[in-house]
mmCIF file of C-alpha atoms in Angstrom:
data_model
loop_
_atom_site.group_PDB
_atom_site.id
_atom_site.type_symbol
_atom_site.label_atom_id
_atom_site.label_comp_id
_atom_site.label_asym_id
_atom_site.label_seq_id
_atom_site.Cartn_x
_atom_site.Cartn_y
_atom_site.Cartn_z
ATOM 1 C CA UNK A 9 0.000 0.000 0.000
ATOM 2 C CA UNK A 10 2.430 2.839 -1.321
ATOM 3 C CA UNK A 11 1.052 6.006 -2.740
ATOM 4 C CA UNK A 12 3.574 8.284 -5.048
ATOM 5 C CA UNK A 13 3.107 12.196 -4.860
ATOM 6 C CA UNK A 14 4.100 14.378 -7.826
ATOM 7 C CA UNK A 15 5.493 17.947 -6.784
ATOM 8 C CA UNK A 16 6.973 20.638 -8.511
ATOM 9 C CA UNK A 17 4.128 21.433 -11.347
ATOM 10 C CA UNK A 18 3.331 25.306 -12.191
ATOM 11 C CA UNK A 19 2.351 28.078 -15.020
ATOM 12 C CA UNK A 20 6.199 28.901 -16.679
ATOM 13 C CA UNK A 21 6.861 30.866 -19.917
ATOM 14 C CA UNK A 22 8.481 29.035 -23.132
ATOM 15 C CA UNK A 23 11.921 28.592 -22.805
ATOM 16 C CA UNK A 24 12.151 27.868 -18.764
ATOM 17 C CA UNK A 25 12.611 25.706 -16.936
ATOM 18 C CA UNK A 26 10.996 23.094 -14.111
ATOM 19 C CA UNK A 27 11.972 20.204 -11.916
ATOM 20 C CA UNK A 28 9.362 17.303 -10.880
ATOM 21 C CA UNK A 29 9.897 15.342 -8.226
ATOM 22 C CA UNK A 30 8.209 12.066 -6.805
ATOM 23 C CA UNK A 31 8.262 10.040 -4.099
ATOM 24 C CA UNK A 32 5.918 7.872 -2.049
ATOM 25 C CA UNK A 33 4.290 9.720 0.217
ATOM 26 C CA UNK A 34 4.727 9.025 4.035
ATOM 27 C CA UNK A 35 7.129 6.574 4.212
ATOM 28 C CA UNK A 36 10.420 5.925 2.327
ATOM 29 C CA UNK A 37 10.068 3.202 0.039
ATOM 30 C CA UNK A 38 12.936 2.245 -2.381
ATOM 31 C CA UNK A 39 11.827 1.017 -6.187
ATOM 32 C CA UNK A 40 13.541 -0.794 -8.929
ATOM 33 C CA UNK A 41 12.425 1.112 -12.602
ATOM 34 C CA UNK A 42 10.706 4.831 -12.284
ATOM 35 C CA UNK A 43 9.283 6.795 -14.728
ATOM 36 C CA UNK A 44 7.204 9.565 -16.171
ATOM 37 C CA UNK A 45 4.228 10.027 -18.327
ATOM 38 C CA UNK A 46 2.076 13.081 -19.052
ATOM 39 C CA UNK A 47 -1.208 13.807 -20.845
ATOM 40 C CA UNK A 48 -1.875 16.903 -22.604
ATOM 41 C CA UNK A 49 -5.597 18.205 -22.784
ATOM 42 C CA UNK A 50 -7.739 16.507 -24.776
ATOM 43 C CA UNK A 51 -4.838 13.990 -25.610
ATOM 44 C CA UNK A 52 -4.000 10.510 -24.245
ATOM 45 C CA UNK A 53 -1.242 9.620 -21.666
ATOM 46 C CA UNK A 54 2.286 9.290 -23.033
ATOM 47 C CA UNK A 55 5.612 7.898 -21.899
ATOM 48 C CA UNK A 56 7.757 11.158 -20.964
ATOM 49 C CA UNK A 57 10.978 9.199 -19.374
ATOM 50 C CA UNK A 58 11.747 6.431 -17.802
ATOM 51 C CA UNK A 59 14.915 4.889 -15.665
ATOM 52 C CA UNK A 60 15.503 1.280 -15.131
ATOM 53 C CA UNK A 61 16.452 -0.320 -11.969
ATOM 54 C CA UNK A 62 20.101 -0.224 -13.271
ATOM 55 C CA UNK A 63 20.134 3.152 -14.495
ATOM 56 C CA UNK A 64 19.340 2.967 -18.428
ATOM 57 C CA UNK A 65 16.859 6.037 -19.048
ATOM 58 C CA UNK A 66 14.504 5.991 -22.065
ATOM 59 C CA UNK A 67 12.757 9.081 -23.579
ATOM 60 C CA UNK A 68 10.260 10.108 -25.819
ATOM 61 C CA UNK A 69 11.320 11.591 -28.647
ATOM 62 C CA UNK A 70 9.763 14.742 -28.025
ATOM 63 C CA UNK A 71 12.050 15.624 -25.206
ATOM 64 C CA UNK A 72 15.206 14.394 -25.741
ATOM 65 C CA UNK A 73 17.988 16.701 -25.461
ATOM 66 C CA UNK A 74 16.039 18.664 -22.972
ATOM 67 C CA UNK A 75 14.437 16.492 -20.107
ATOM 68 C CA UNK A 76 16.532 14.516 -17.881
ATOM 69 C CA UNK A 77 15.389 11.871 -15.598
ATOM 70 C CA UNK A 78 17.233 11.142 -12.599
ATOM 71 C CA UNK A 79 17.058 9.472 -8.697
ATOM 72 C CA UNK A 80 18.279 9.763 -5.577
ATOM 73 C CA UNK A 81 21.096 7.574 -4.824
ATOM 74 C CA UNK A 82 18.908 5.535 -2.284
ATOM 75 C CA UNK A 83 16.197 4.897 -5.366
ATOM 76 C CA UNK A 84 13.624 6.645 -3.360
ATOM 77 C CA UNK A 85 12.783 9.422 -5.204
ATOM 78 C CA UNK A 86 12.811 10.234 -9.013
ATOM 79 C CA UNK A 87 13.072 13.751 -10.397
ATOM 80 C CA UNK A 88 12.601 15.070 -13.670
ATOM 81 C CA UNK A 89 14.729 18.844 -15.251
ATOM 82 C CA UNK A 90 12.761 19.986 -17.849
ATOM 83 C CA UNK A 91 14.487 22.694 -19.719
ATOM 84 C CA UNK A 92 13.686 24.876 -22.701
ATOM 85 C CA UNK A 93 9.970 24.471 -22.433
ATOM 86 C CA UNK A 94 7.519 24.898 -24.884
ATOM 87 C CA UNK A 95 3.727 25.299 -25.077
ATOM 88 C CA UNK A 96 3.525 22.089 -26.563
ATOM 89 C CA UNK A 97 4.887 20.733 -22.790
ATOM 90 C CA UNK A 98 1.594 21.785 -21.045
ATOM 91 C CA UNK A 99 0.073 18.307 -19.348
ATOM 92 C CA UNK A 100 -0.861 17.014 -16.193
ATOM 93 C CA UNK A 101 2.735 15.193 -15.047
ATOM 94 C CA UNK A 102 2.384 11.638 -13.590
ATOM 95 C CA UNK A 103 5.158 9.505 -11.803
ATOM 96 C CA UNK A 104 5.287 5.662 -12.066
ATOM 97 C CA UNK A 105 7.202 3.325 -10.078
ATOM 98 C CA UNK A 106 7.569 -0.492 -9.325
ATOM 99 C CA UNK A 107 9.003 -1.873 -6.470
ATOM 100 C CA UNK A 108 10.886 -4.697 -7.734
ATOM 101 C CA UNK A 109 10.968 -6.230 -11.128
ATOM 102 C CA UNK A 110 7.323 -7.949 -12.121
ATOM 103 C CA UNK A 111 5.039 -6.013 -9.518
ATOM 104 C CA UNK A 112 2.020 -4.043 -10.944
ATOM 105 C CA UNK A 113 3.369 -0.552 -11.320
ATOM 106 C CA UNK A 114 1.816 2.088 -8.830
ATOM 107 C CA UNK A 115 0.977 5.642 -10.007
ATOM 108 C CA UNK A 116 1.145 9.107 -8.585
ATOM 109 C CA UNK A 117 -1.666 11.378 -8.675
ATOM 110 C CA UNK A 118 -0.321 13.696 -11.007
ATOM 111 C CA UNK A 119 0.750 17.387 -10.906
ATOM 112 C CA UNK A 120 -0.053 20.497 -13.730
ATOM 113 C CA UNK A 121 2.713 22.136 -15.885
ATOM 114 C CA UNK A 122 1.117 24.901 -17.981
ATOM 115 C CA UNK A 123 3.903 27.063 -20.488
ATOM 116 C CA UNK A 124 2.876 30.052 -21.901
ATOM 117 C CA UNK A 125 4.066 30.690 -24.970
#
């Protein structure tokens, strides 16, 4: 019974930046592969990043070269720099995580980034 919190969403102009962060809430619980996904309005959920248990990050092609995914040494936490924003960004932001290899994956609640163009 682990819950993961998004934080970190807001209203930025093009060109900024932001920095998610997730994380289950509570308790610190470690997990093997993390990720993010977002959904823009009126579109469907999308694979934003992801990093493996051992370290090997994926990422849509629409962000490469300017979203990193990262963690926390103790794999508690996964973040997410966003640079050079565009309009085109604006979704509701949603962490993933599985504790080990196999389990059902658990999902965060989501948090808002709006850009302004």
């Amino acid at each position: 019974q682990v819950q993961l919190v998004e934080s970190g969403g807001g209203l930025v102009q093009a060109g900024r930046s932001l920095r998610l962060s997730c994380a289950a809430s509570g308790s610190s619980f470690s997990f093997n592969a993390m990720g993010w996904y977002r959904q823009p309005p009126g579109k469907q959920r999308e694979m934003v990043a992801r990093i493996s248990g051992g370290g090997t990050t994926t990422y849509a092609d629409s962000v490469k070269d300017r979203f990193t995914i990262s963690r926390d040494n103790a794999k508690t936490t996964v973040y997410l720099q966003m640079n050079s924003l565009k309009a085109e960004d604006t979704a509701v932001y949603y962490c993933n995580a599985v504790r080990r290899p196999g389990a059902p994956s658990i999902w965060g609640q989501g948090t808002q980034v709006t850009v302004s163009s």
